[in-house]
């Protein structure tokens, strides 16, 4: 396959026939990255039972999140320096190796170690896909692919629990990791054969000081948000120490970036208000729209008594709302080039949705709760990838990977904060609600941490179970109430964004047109090898 021609700026003139298989590979890779977290969560109870590691339960997820968060901005810069294709394939290789090792694990300690390897690969998947879209297409043309991300997220979120349960029950939990191998091989083939990008290898030194200090800040802050208020008190020496470490590492990171010749996160990007506000908006979306999903599933299963399979169908309309709004907004953006209205509507409608969700209790009819969730899902889809588009729209070509990496990191960082914050609020309230609502002694001999299990709930007397359901509903209310001021802040952020039009051309280049294939490499660039 011959390489498409490239402009001096690094932009491509892709032909739909040539780019379609490559984009299928990119979208399948993104689907794998999202699916992995969903199917592993379903299999975790069986995993810790087989490997006898209930005390290490959370670290199977924490290790993965930390590794992916640390490497995401690094992959973005590596793509800028050494080419996006080789960076993407390297990330996929790590992800597949980590998946194979995780599937073969015989102990919790080994599994956690191999999840770090898998997470290091996963950190490069999303940033590479976003960077490739930004390089292959103008921001306006790429709008349709950003819309597909909403569909992929919804599909993986819906299919994940079912696939994870099926693989665990029919085969074994090992296959929730091993399933990545054949699908990953397809991705590898499609990218190797059909993805052709100009590789601009620049003579430079990696920003090792930036990598170390950023990693220290991310690890410290992720551990802080994971442990504070849940495993350790906010005022404990461990949490205070993590907070101080995060602040010191962040300060050293800023100093390192101001001095580095090729910084991981160029500080000059923050001079662009569109980039800065887009990053803040992305963090808000991660905190609220992604961080709260687990708690909606908890409401459906515990408060309404739905089985895991039924809960998937109950959440389906919400995810369909996300898909419809994401695809619809992407089509409008592609046609008009205007995007600001959608994140503004997303935050405003999200406030309405969060307020509606905060009113749900054990007596709320299921159809009503479904309608409330649809509003919330629709709000989420309106801003699913808009902030990334906005940031890429004003980014210099040489910083495209860094911008995509920071945007991807912002969402995962926000998600980590959201889950930790909401978990702290929920669990802090749950104990008091159970004590106040459940008759004394009614739960004697019952593990309070297992009350969300259907088998445990089914074993309770009807009045006791109803009291537990009410307690869970009451503990979930402040979760959605807390989301409201965060969304208000997001609304103010989006209102401050400039009402720019997405470019329909590359920096320094003309309008996008299809160009005939050529066997000659473009001037100043070489096609990336497989």
Short mmCIF file of C-alpha atoms in Angstrom, two decimals:
data_model
loop_
_atom_site.label_atom_id
_atom_site.label_comp_id
_atom_site.label_asym_id
_atom_site.label_seq_id
_atom_site.Cartn_x
_atom_site.Cartn_y
_atom_site.Cartn_z
CA UNK A 1 0.00 0.00 0.00
CA UNK A 2 1.46 3.31 -1.03
CA UNK A 3 1.64 6.18 1.37
CA UNK A 4 -0.63 9.14 0.88
CA UNK A 5 0.96 12.47 0.16
CA UNK A 6 1.60 14.83 2.99
CA UNK A 7 1.79 18.52 3.32
CA UNK A 8 4.83 20.18 4.71
CA UNK A 9 2.95 20.72 7.92
CA UNK A 10 2.48 17.03 8.44
CA UNK A 11 -1.17 16.85 7.39
CA UNK A 12 -2.35 13.99 5.20
CA UNK A 13 -4.74 13.83 2.28
CA UNK A 14 -6.44 10.55 3.18
CA UNK A 15 -8.54 8.64 0.75
CA UNK A 16 -11.62 7.11 2.35
CA UNK A 17 -10.76 3.69 0.89
CA UNK A 18 -7.28 3.76 2.39
CA UNK A 19 -8.12 5.21 5.78
CA UNK A 20 -11.24 3.17 6.59
CA UNK A 21 -9.40 -0.05 7.66
CA UNK A 22 -6.96 2.03 9.71
CA UNK A 23 -9.78 3.85 11.49
CA UNK A 24 -11.56 0.53 12.11
CA UNK A 25 -8.36 -0.60 13.83
CA UNK A 26 -8.19 2.61 15.87
CA UNK A 27 -11.81 2.32 17.00
CA UNK A 28 -11.40 -1.38 17.85
CA UNK A 29 -8.36 -0.49 19.96
CA UNK A 30 -10.37 2.16 21.81
CA UNK A 31 -13.18 -0.36 22.32
CA UNK A 32 -10.69 -2.83 23.82
CA UNK A 33 -9.33 -0.21 26.20
CA UNK A 34 -12.80 0.63 27.52
CA UNK A 35 -14.05 -2.96 27.53
CA UNK A 36 -11.11 -4.18 29.61
CA UNK A 37 -12.09 -2.19 32.70
CA UNK A 38 -15.73 -3.31 32.42
CA UNK A 39 -15.17 -7.06 32.05
CA UNK A 40 -12.44 -7.17 34.71
CA UNK A 41 -14.75 -5.46 37.23
CA UNK A 42 -17.35 -8.18 36.66
CA UNK A 43 -14.81 -10.97 37.18
CA UNK A 44 -13.07 -9.50 40.25
CA UNK A 45 -15.15 -11.33 42.90
CA UNK A 46 -14.29 -14.68 41.27
CA UNK A 47 -10.64 -13.68 40.85
CA UNK A 48 -10.08 -12.76 44.50
CA UNK A 49 -11.91 -15.92 45.54
CA UNK A 50 -9.65 -18.14 43.44
CA UNK A 51 -6.43 -16.32 44.30
CA UNK A 52 -7.33 -15.74 47.98
CA UNK A 53 -6.59 -12.01 48.00
CA UNK A 54 -9.60 -10.08 49.25
CA UNK A 55 -7.25 -7.68 51.07
CA UNK A 56 -5.66 -6.76 47.71
CA UNK A 57 -8.99 -6.48 45.90
CA UNK A 58 -8.79 -2.76 45.08
CA UNK A 59 -5.19 -2.90 43.88
CA UNK A 60 -6.14 -4.86 40.77
CA UNK A 61 -7.85 -1.68 39.57
CA UNK A 62 -5.66 0.94 41.29
CA UNK A 63 -2.45 -0.47 39.78
CA UNK A 64 -3.98 -0.33 36.30
CA UNK A 65 -5.32 3.23 36.73
CA UNK A 66 -2.02 4.57 38.06
CA UNK A 67 0.01 2.99 35.25
CA UNK A 68 -2.31 4.26 32.52
CA UNK A 69 -2.57 7.75 34.04
CA UNK A 70 1.20 8.12 34.38
CA UNK A 71 1.95 7.02 30.82
CA UNK A 72 -0.84 8.85 28.95
CA UNK A 73 0.84 12.29 28.64
CA UNK A 74 4.20 10.59 28.02
CA UNK A 75 2.82 8.65 25.04
CA UNK A 76 1.43 11.88 23.61
CA UNK A 77 4.89 13.45 23.57
CA UNK A 78 6.55 10.27 22.28
CA UNK A 79 4.16 10.34 19.33
CA UNK A 80 5.20 13.92 18.58
CA UNK A 81 8.89 12.99 18.70
CA UNK A 82 9.09 9.53 17.13
CA UNK A 83 5.89 9.10 15.12
CA UNK A 84 2.38 8.08 16.10
CA UNK A 85 2.26 4.71 14.38
CA UNK A 86 5.33 3.24 16.08
CA UNK A 87 4.16 4.71 19.40
CA UNK A 88 0.67 3.24 18.99
CA UNK A 89 1.99 -0.21 18.05
CA UNK A 90 4.36 -0.14 21.03
CA UNK A 91 1.44 0.66 23.36
CA UNK A 92 -0.65 -2.15 21.84
CA UNK A 93 2.25 -4.57 22.30
CA UNK A 94 2.55 -3.70 25.99
CA UNK A 95 -1.21 -3.97 26.43
CA UNK A 96 -1.30 -7.44 24.84
CA UNK A 97 1.74 -8.68 26.77
CA UNK A 98 0.19 -7.43 30.01
CA UNK A 99 -3.11 -9.12 29.10
CA UNK A 100 -1.41 -12.46 28.42
CA UNK A 101 0.57 -12.31 31.68
CA UNK A 102 -2.50 -11.25 33.68
CA UNK A 103 -4.48 -14.16 32.23
CA UNK A 104 -1.75 -16.57 33.32
CA UNK A 105 -1.45 -15.16 36.86
CA UNK A 106 -1.39 -17.60 39.74
CA UNK A 107 -1.38 -15.11 42.62
CA UNK A 108 -2.80 -11.69 43.45
CA UNK A 109 0.68 -10.20 43.69
CA UNK A 110 1.54 -11.43 40.19
CA UNK A 111 -1.78 -10.23 38.79
CA UNK A 112 -1.31 -6.73 40.23
CA UNK A 113 2.22 -6.55 38.78
CA UNK A 114 1.02 -7.63 35.34
CA UNK A 115 -1.88 -5.17 35.49
CA UNK A 116 0.76 -2.44 35.75
CA UNK A 117 2.22 -3.66 32.45
CA UNK A 118 -1.24 -3.77 30.90
CA UNK A 119 -2.03 -0.28 32.19
CA UNK A 120 1.22 1.09 30.76
CA UNK A 121 0.04 -0.08 27.36
CA UNK A 122 -3.52 1.14 27.81
CA UNK A 123 -2.23 4.63 28.57
CA UNK A 124 -1.06 4.96 24.99
CA UNK A 125 -4.18 3.66 23.24
CA UNK A 126 -6.59 6.57 23.58
CA UNK A 127 -4.02 9.33 23.16
CA UNK A 128 -2.67 7.63 20.03
CA UNK A 129 -6.13 7.25 18.51
CA UNK A 130 -6.98 10.90 19.18
CA UNK A 131 -3.63 12.08 17.82
CA UNK A 132 -4.01 9.98 14.67
CA UNK A 133 -7.47 11.42 14.03
CA UNK A 134 -6.02 14.89 14.54
CA UNK A 135 -3.24 14.20 12.04
CA UNK A 136 -5.30 12.39 9.40
CA UNK A 137 -8.22 14.80 9.44
CA UNK A 138 -8.92 18.46 10.02
CA UNK A 139 -10.81 19.18 13.26
CA UNK A 140 -14.02 19.63 11.29
CA UNK A 141 -13.63 16.38 9.35
CA UNK A 142 -12.65 14.46 12.47
CA UNK A 143 -15.90 15.36 14.23
CA UNK A 144 -17.61 12.18 13.01
CA UNK A 145 -14.89 10.01 14.54
CA UNK A 146 -15.12 11.81 17.86
CA UNK A 147 -18.86 11.03 17.72
CA UNK A 148 -18.00 7.37 17.29
CA UNK A 149 -16.15 7.51 20.61
CA UNK A 150 -19.47 8.07 22.34
CA UNK A 151 -20.89 5.01 20.62
CA UNK A 152 -17.82 2.94 21.48
CA UNK A 153 -17.89 4.02 25.13
CA UNK A 154 -21.59 3.18 25.41
CA UNK A 155 -21.23 -0.14 23.60
CA UNK A 156 -18.27 -1.25 25.70
CA UNK A 157 -19.96 -0.11 28.92
CA UNK A 158 -23.12 -2.03 28.08
CA UNK A 159 -21.46 -5.15 26.70
CA UNK A 160 -18.67 -5.32 29.29
CA UNK A 161 -20.56 -6.71 32.29
CA UNK A 162 -22.37 -9.29 30.15
CA UNK A 163 -19.20 -10.39 28.35
CA UNK A 164 -17.24 -10.51 31.61
CA UNK A 165 -19.90 -12.60 33.32
CA UNK A 166 -20.20 -14.95 30.34
CA UNK A 167 -16.45 -15.48 30.01
CA UNK A 168 -16.07 -16.05 33.75
CA UNK A 169 -18.97 -18.50 34.02
CA UNK A 170 -18.52 -20.42 30.77
CA UNK A 171 -14.71 -20.47 30.52
CA UNK A 172 -12.83 -18.92 33.45
CA UNK A 173 -11.82 -15.50 34.74
CA UNK A 174 -8.50 -15.90 32.94
CA UNK A 175 -10.32 -15.22 29.67
CA UNK A 176 -11.36 -11.69 30.63
CA UNK A 177 -7.69 -10.91 29.98
CA UNK A 178 -6.92 -13.44 27.24
CA UNK A 179 -9.81 -12.23 25.06
CA UNK A 180 -7.68 -9.14 24.33
CA UNK A 181 -5.14 -11.23 22.41
CA UNK A 182 -7.14 -12.21 19.28
CA UNK A 183 -8.84 -8.80 19.12
CA UNK A 184 -5.53 -7.06 19.67
CA UNK A 185 -4.00 -9.11 16.85
CA UNK A 186 -6.69 -7.76 14.49
CA UNK A 187 -5.87 -4.21 15.58
CA UNK A 188 -2.17 -4.84 15.04
CA UNK A 189 -2.77 -6.18 11.52
CA UNK A 190 -5.02 -3.29 10.47
CA UNK A 191 -2.65 -0.63 11.77
CA UNK A 192 0.45 -2.29 10.36
CA UNK A 193 -1.01 -2.72 6.88
CA UNK A 194 -3.27 0.31 6.44
CA UNK A 195 -2.07 3.13 8.68
CA UNK A 196 0.38 5.36 6.80
CA UNK A 197 1.59 8.55 8.43
CA UNK A 198 4.63 10.72 7.82
CA UNK A 199 7.17 10.13 10.54
CA UNK A 200 9.00 13.28 11.54
CA UNK A 201 11.78 12.05 13.82
CA UNK A 202 13.14 15.11 15.58
CA UNK A 203 16.55 15.27 17.15
CA UNK A 204 15.81 15.81 20.82
CA UNK A 205 16.24 14.49 24.33
CA UNK A 206 13.43 13.00 26.32
CA UNK A 207 12.27 15.08 29.26
CA UNK A 208 13.28 12.61 31.97
CA UNK A 209 12.89 15.14 34.79
CA UNK A 210 9.37 15.90 33.60
CA UNK A 211 8.52 12.19 33.37
CA UNK A 212 9.74 11.44 36.91
CA UNK A 213 8.13 14.46 38.61
CA UNK A 214 4.82 14.08 36.72
CA UNK A 215 4.72 10.38 37.58
CA UNK A 216 5.33 11.18 41.23
CA UNK A 217 2.54 13.77 41.28
CA UNK A 218 0.05 11.46 39.54
CA UNK A 219 0.84 8.42 41.70
CA UNK A 220 0.63 10.44 44.92
CA UNK A 221 -2.62 12.14 43.99
CA UNK A 222 -4.23 8.93 42.70
CA UNK A 223 -3.37 7.10 45.92
CA UNK A 224 -4.66 10.06 47.93
CA UNK A 225 -8.03 10.13 46.15
CA UNK A 226 -8.31 6.33 46.31
CA UNK A 227 -7.54 6.02 50.03
CA UNK A 228 -8.68 9.28 51.65
CA UNK A 229 -11.91 8.93 53.57
CA UNK A 230 -12.26 5.26 52.64
CA UNK A 231 -9.17 3.37 53.82
CA UNK A 232 -7.52 6.16 55.81
CA UNK A 233 -8.85 9.30 57.49
CA UNK A 234 -8.34 12.58 55.65
CA UNK A 235 -6.25 13.83 58.58
CA UNK A 236 -4.03 10.73 58.79
CA UNK A 237 -0.28 11.09 58.37
CA UNK A 238 -0.34 8.88 55.27
CA UNK A 239 -2.91 11.04 53.44
CA UNK A 240 -1.28 14.32 54.45
CA UNK A 241 2.08 12.95 53.32
CA UNK A 242 0.65 11.94 49.94
CA UNK A 243 -0.86 15.40 49.54
CA UNK A 244 2.43 17.13 50.30
CA UNK A 245 4.30 14.78 47.96
CA UNK A 246 1.84 15.53 45.16
CA UNK A 247 2.25 19.30 45.64
CA UNK A 248 6.05 19.13 45.75
CA UNK A 249 6.23 16.88 42.67
CA UNK A 250 3.85 19.19 40.79
CA UNK A 251 5.99 22.22 41.64
CA UNK A 252 9.16 20.40 40.53
CA UNK A 253 7.35 19.32 37.35
CA UNK A 254 6.51 22.93 36.47
CA UNK A 255 10.16 23.92 37.01
CA UNK A 256 11.34 20.98 34.88
CA UNK A 257 8.94 21.81 32.04
CA UNK A 258 10.01 25.46 32.00
CA UNK A 259 13.61 24.37 31.41
CA UNK A 260 13.19 21.32 29.14
CA UNK A 261 13.96 21.61 25.43
CA UNK A 262 11.15 19.13 24.61
CA UNK A 263 8.81 19.15 27.64
CA UNK A 264 6.24 16.39 28.12
CA UNK A 265 3.59 19.08 28.64
CA UNK A 266 4.72 22.34 27.01
CA UNK A 267 3.76 25.12 29.43
CA UNK A 268 3.16 27.43 26.47
CA UNK A 269 -0.04 25.49 25.77
CA UNK A 270 -1.62 27.04 28.86
CA UNK A 271 -1.25 30.49 27.31
CA UNK A 272 -4.07 29.41 24.97
CA UNK A 273 -7.32 29.91 26.90
CA UNK A 274 -9.10 27.38 24.67
CA UNK A 275 -6.64 24.65 25.70
CA UNK A 276 -6.77 25.55 29.40
CA UNK A 277 -10.57 25.77 29.56
CA UNK A 278 -10.95 22.59 27.50
CA UNK A 279 -8.70 20.73 29.96
CA UNK A 280 -10.74 21.99 32.92
CA UNK A 281 -13.97 21.04 31.15
CA UNK A 282 -12.61 17.57 30.43
CA UNK A 283 -11.77 17.08 34.11
CA UNK A 284 -15.31 18.12 35.12
CA UNK A 285 -16.76 15.59 32.64
CA UNK A 286 -14.54 12.86 34.08
CA UNK A 287 -15.51 13.69 37.66
CA UNK A 288 -19.27 13.83 37.12
CA UNK A 289 -20.33 11.96 34.01
CA UNK A 290 -17.88 9.05 34.28
CA UNK A 291 -17.27 9.00 38.03
CA UNK A 292 -20.96 8.67 38.89
CA UNK A 293 -21.88 5.76 36.59
CA UNK A 294 -20.87 3.08 39.11
CA UNK A 295 -23.23 4.64 41.65
CA UNK A 296 -26.15 4.55 39.23
CA UNK A 297 -25.54 0.82 38.78
CA UNK A 298 -25.48 0.48 42.56
CA UNK A 299 -28.85 2.24 42.80
CA UNK A 300 -30.41 0.02 40.16
CA UNK A 301 -29.16 -3.24 41.67
CA UNK A 302 -29.50 -2.58 45.40
CA UNK A 303 -32.32 -0.05 45.73
CA UNK A 304 -34.58 -1.33 42.93
CA UNK A 305 -33.61 -4.98 43.35
CA UNK A 306 -32.55 -5.57 39.74
CA UNK A 307 -30.20 -8.41 38.86
CA UNK A 308 -26.91 -7.56 37.14
CA UNK A 309 -28.39 -8.62 33.80
CA UNK A 310 -31.56 -6.59 34.36
CA UNK A 311 -29.56 -3.57 35.49
CA UNK A 312 -27.78 -3.61 32.15
CA UNK A 313 -31.13 -3.20 30.41
CA UNK A 314 -32.20 -0.50 32.86
CA UNK A 315 -29.04 1.50 32.11
CA UNK A 316 -29.38 0.90 28.37
CA UNK A 317 -31.64 3.94 27.69
CA UNK A 318 -29.13 6.22 29.44
CA UNK A 319 -26.30 4.93 27.26
CA UNK A 320 -28.47 5.23 24.15
CA UNK A 321 -29.12 8.86 25.12
CA UNK A 322 -25.36 9.35 25.33
CA UNK A 323 -24.90 7.82 21.87
CA UNK A 324 -27.66 9.87 20.24
CA UNK A 325 -26.47 13.19 21.64
CA UNK A 326 -22.83 12.41 20.87
CA UNK A 327 -23.51 11.40 17.26
CA UNK A 328 -26.03 14.19 16.73
CA UNK A 329 -23.75 16.91 18.08
CA UNK A 330 -20.83 15.56 16.04
CA UNK A 331 -22.87 15.80 12.84
CA UNK A 332 -23.87 19.39 13.59
CA UNK A 333 -20.28 20.31 14.45
CA UNK A 334 -18.99 18.75 11.25
CA UNK A 335 -21.58 20.68 9.22
CA UNK A 336 -21.28 24.07 10.90
CA UNK A 337 -17.83 24.00 12.48
CA UNK A 338 -19.30 25.47 15.68
CA UNK A 339 -18.90 23.59 18.94
CA UNK A 340 -19.22 25.90 21.97
CA UNK A 341 -22.99 25.49 22.38
CA UNK A 342 -22.69 21.76 23.02
CA UNK A 343 -20.49 21.75 26.15
CA UNK A 344 -22.59 24.64 27.51
CA UNK A 345 -25.77 22.61 26.99
CA UNK A 346 -24.02 19.54 28.40
CA UNK A 347 -23.25 21.24 31.71
CA UNK A 348 -26.65 22.95 31.96
CA UNK A 349 -28.59 19.76 31.21
CA UNK A 350 -26.23 17.83 33.50
CA UNK A 351 -27.23 20.10 36.39
CA UNK A 352 -30.89 19.28 35.70
CA UNK A 353 -30.09 15.57 35.44
CA UNK A 354 -28.08 15.51 38.68
CA UNK A 355 -30.87 17.29 40.56
CA UNK A 356 -33.39 14.77 39.23
CA UNK A 357 -31.17 11.84 40.21
CA UNK A 358 -30.79 13.25 43.73
CA UNK A 359 -34.57 12.89 44.24
CA UNK A 360 -34.59 9.12 43.65
CA UNK A 361 -35.34 6.86 46.60
CA UNK A 362 -36.64 3.33 47.19
CA UNK A 363 -40.18 4.35 46.19
CA UNK A 364 -39.26 5.96 42.86
CA UNK A 365 -40.88 4.00 39.98
CA UNK A 366 -38.26 2.36 37.80
CA UNK A 367 -39.55 4.06 34.65
CA UNK A 368 -39.12 7.45 36.32
CA UNK A 369 -35.55 6.70 37.37
CA UNK A 370 -34.82 5.51 33.81
CA UNK A 371 -36.07 8.84 32.41
CA UNK A 372 -33.87 10.74 34.88
CA UNK A 373 -30.86 8.69 33.76
CA UNK A 374 -31.66 9.36 30.11
CA UNK A 375 -31.43 13.11 30.79
CA UNK A 376 -28.06 12.58 32.48
CA UNK A 377 -26.77 10.37 29.68
CA UNK A 378 -27.91 12.81 27.01
CA UNK A 379 -26.06 15.59 28.82
CA UNK A 380 -22.89 13.49 28.96
CA UNK A 381 -22.92 12.77 25.22
CA UNK A 382 -23.11 16.44 24.28
CA UNK A 383 -19.56 17.04 25.50
CA UNK A 384 -18.10 13.54 25.08
CA UNK A 385 -15.22 14.56 22.78
CA UNK A 386 -15.89 18.25 22.11
CA UNK A 387 -13.22 19.49 24.50
CA UNK A 388 -10.56 17.41 22.75
CA UNK A 389 -11.67 18.79 19.38
CA UNK A 390 -11.51 22.35 20.72
CA UNK A 391 -8.02 21.86 22.15
CA UNK A 392 -6.70 20.25 18.95
CA UNK A 393 -8.28 23.02 16.87
CA UNK A 394 -5.88 25.66 18.19
CA UNK A 395 -2.88 23.40 18.84
CA UNK A 396 0.33 23.82 16.83
CA UNK A 397 1.05 20.70 14.70
CA UNK A 398 4.19 19.85 16.68
CA UNK A 399 2.17 19.75 19.93
CA UNK A 400 -0.78 17.68 18.68
CA UNK A 401 0.26 14.57 20.59
CA UNK A 402 0.95 16.50 23.78
CA UNK A 403 -2.46 18.18 23.56
CA UNK A 404 -4.22 14.86 22.96
CA UNK A 405 -2.29 13.26 25.80
CA UNK A 406 -3.13 16.00 28.29
CA UNK A 407 -6.81 15.93 27.23
CA UNK A 408 -7.00 12.15 27.65
CA UNK A 409 -5.19 12.37 30.97
CA UNK A 410 -7.62 15.07 32.14
CA UNK A 411 -10.60 12.77 31.66
CA UNK A 412 -8.98 9.81 33.45
CA UNK A 413 -7.69 12.12 36.19
CA UNK A 414 -11.20 13.54 36.65
CA UNK A 415 -12.66 10.04 36.71
CA UNK A 416 -10.26 9.02 39.47
CA UNK A 417 -11.19 12.09 41.51
CA UNK A 418 -14.90 11.54 40.91
CA UNK A 419 -14.96 7.90 41.91
CA UNK A 420 -12.89 8.57 45.03
CA UNK A 421 -14.87 11.66 46.03
CA UNK A 422 -18.27 10.07 45.52
CA UNK A 423 -17.17 6.84 47.22
CA UNK A 424 -16.04 8.80 50.26
CA UNK A 425 -19.35 10.66 50.42
CA UNK A 426 -21.41 7.52 49.86
CA UNK A 427 -19.66 5.19 52.31
CA UNK A 428 -19.41 7.92 54.93
CA UNK A 429 -23.20 8.38 54.80
CA UNK A 430 -24.15 4.70 54.38
CA UNK A 431 -23.04 3.56 57.82
CA UNK A 432 -25.09 6.27 59.53
CA UNK A 433 -28.15 5.53 57.39
CA UNK A 434 -28.03 1.79 58.08
CA UNK A 435 -27.66 2.43 61.81
CA UNK A 436 -30.61 4.82 61.75
CA UNK A 437 -32.97 2.76 59.57
CA UNK A 438 -32.25 -0.92 60.24
CA UNK A 439 -33.55 -2.35 63.56
CA UNK A 440 -30.81 -3.08 66.07
CA UNK A 441 -29.50 -6.61 65.74
CA UNK A 442 -31.31 -7.28 62.45
CA UNK A 443 -28.00 -7.52 60.59
CA UNK A 444 -26.15 -9.51 63.24
CA UNK A 445 -23.85 -11.97 61.50
CA UNK A 446 -24.20 -10.22 58.13
CA UNK A 447 -21.13 -8.67 56.52
CA UNK A 448 -22.10 -5.02 55.95
CA UNK A 449 -19.61 -4.81 53.09
CA UNK A 450 -21.54 -7.56 51.28
CA UNK A 451 -24.98 -5.93 51.51
CA UNK A 452 -24.87 -5.01 47.82
CA UNK A 453 -24.80 -8.72 46.94
CA UNK A 454 -28.13 -10.03 45.67
CA UNK A 455 -27.69 -13.29 47.55
CA UNK A 456 -27.21 -11.42 50.85
CA UNK A 457 -30.18 -9.13 50.20
CA UNK A 458 -32.39 -12.11 49.31
CA UNK A 459 -31.52 -13.72 52.66
CA UNK A 460 -32.89 -10.77 54.65
CA UNK A 461 -36.43 -10.48 55.97
CA UNK A 462 -38.60 -8.18 53.83
CA UNK A 463 -38.74 -5.28 56.34
CA UNK A 464 -34.98 -5.43 56.89
CA UNK A 465 -34.27 -5.54 53.17
CA UNK A 466 -36.54 -2.55 52.59
CA UNK A 467 -34.70 -0.63 55.31
CA UNK A 468 -31.36 -1.47 53.68
CA UNK A 469 -32.66 -0.30 50.29
CA UNK A 470 -33.81 2.98 51.84
CA UNK A 471 -30.42 3.40 53.50
CA UNK A 472 -28.60 2.94 50.19
CA UNK A 473 -30.93 5.40 48.44
CA UNK A 474 -30.40 8.00 51.16
CA UNK A 475 -26.63 7.53 51.00
CA UNK A 476 -26.65 7.99 47.22
CA UNK A 477 -28.58 11.27 47.36
CA UNK A 478 -25.60 13.44 48.48
CA UNK A 479 -23.50 11.90 45.68
CA UNK A 480 -25.70 13.49 43.03
CA UNK A 481 -26.19 16.66 45.05
CA UNK A 482 -22.39 17.06 45.17
CA UNK A 483 -22.29 16.75 41.37
CA UNK A 484 -24.39 19.91 41.00
CA UNK A 485 -21.84 22.55 42.11
CA UNK A 486 -19.14 20.75 40.09
CA UNK A 487 -21.35 21.01 37.00
CA UNK A 488 -22.06 24.68 37.80
CA UNK A 489 -18.30 25.25 37.73
CA UNK A 490 -18.21 23.38 34.42
CA UNK A 491 -20.97 25.62 33.06
CA UNK A 492 -18.99 28.74 33.98
CA UNK A 493 -15.89 27.26 32.32
CA UNK A 494 -17.72 26.52 29.07
CA UNK A 495 -19.36 29.94 29.00
CA UNK A 496 -15.88 31.48 29.12
CA UNK A 497 -14.71 29.51 26.08
CA UNK A 498 -14.24 31.41 22.82
CA UNK A 499 -16.88 30.76 20.16
CA UNK A 500 -14.37 29.61 17.55
CA UNK A 501 -15.03 27.66 14.36
CA UNK A 502 -13.29 24.34 13.81
CA UNK A 503 -10.69 24.54 11.10
CA UNK A 504 -11.51 22.88 7.78
CA UNK A 505 -7.84 22.97 6.82
CA UNK A 506 -4.54 22.08 8.41
CA UNK A 507 -2.18 24.66 9.84
CA UNK A 508 -0.46 26.27 6.92
CA UNK A 509 -2.29 24.07 4.40
CA UNK A 510 -5.18 24.38 2.04
CA UNK A 511 -8.59 22.76 2.11
CA UNK A 512 -8.63 19.01 2.41
CA UNK A 513 -8.85 17.20 -0.90
CA UNK A 514 -8.28 13.63 -1.86
CA UNK A 515 -4.99 13.05 -3.55
CA UNK A 516 -3.85 10.17 -5.69
CA UNK A 517 -1.63 7.60 -4.11
CA UNK A 518 2.05 7.93 -4.68
CA UNK A 519 4.94 5.61 -4.14
CA UNK A 520 7.20 8.45 -3.28
CA UNK A 521 7.51 9.60 0.27
CA UNK A 522 6.57 13.22 0.89
CA UNK A 523 9.34 15.74 1.17
CA UNK A 524 10.72 15.91 4.67
CA UNK A 525 8.82 12.85 5.89
CA UNK A 526 9.00 9.12 5.59
CA UNK A 527 6.08 6.72 5.81
CA UNK A 528 6.10 4.95 9.14
CA UNK A 529 7.19 1.39 8.86
CA UNK A 530 5.23 -1.41 10.39
#
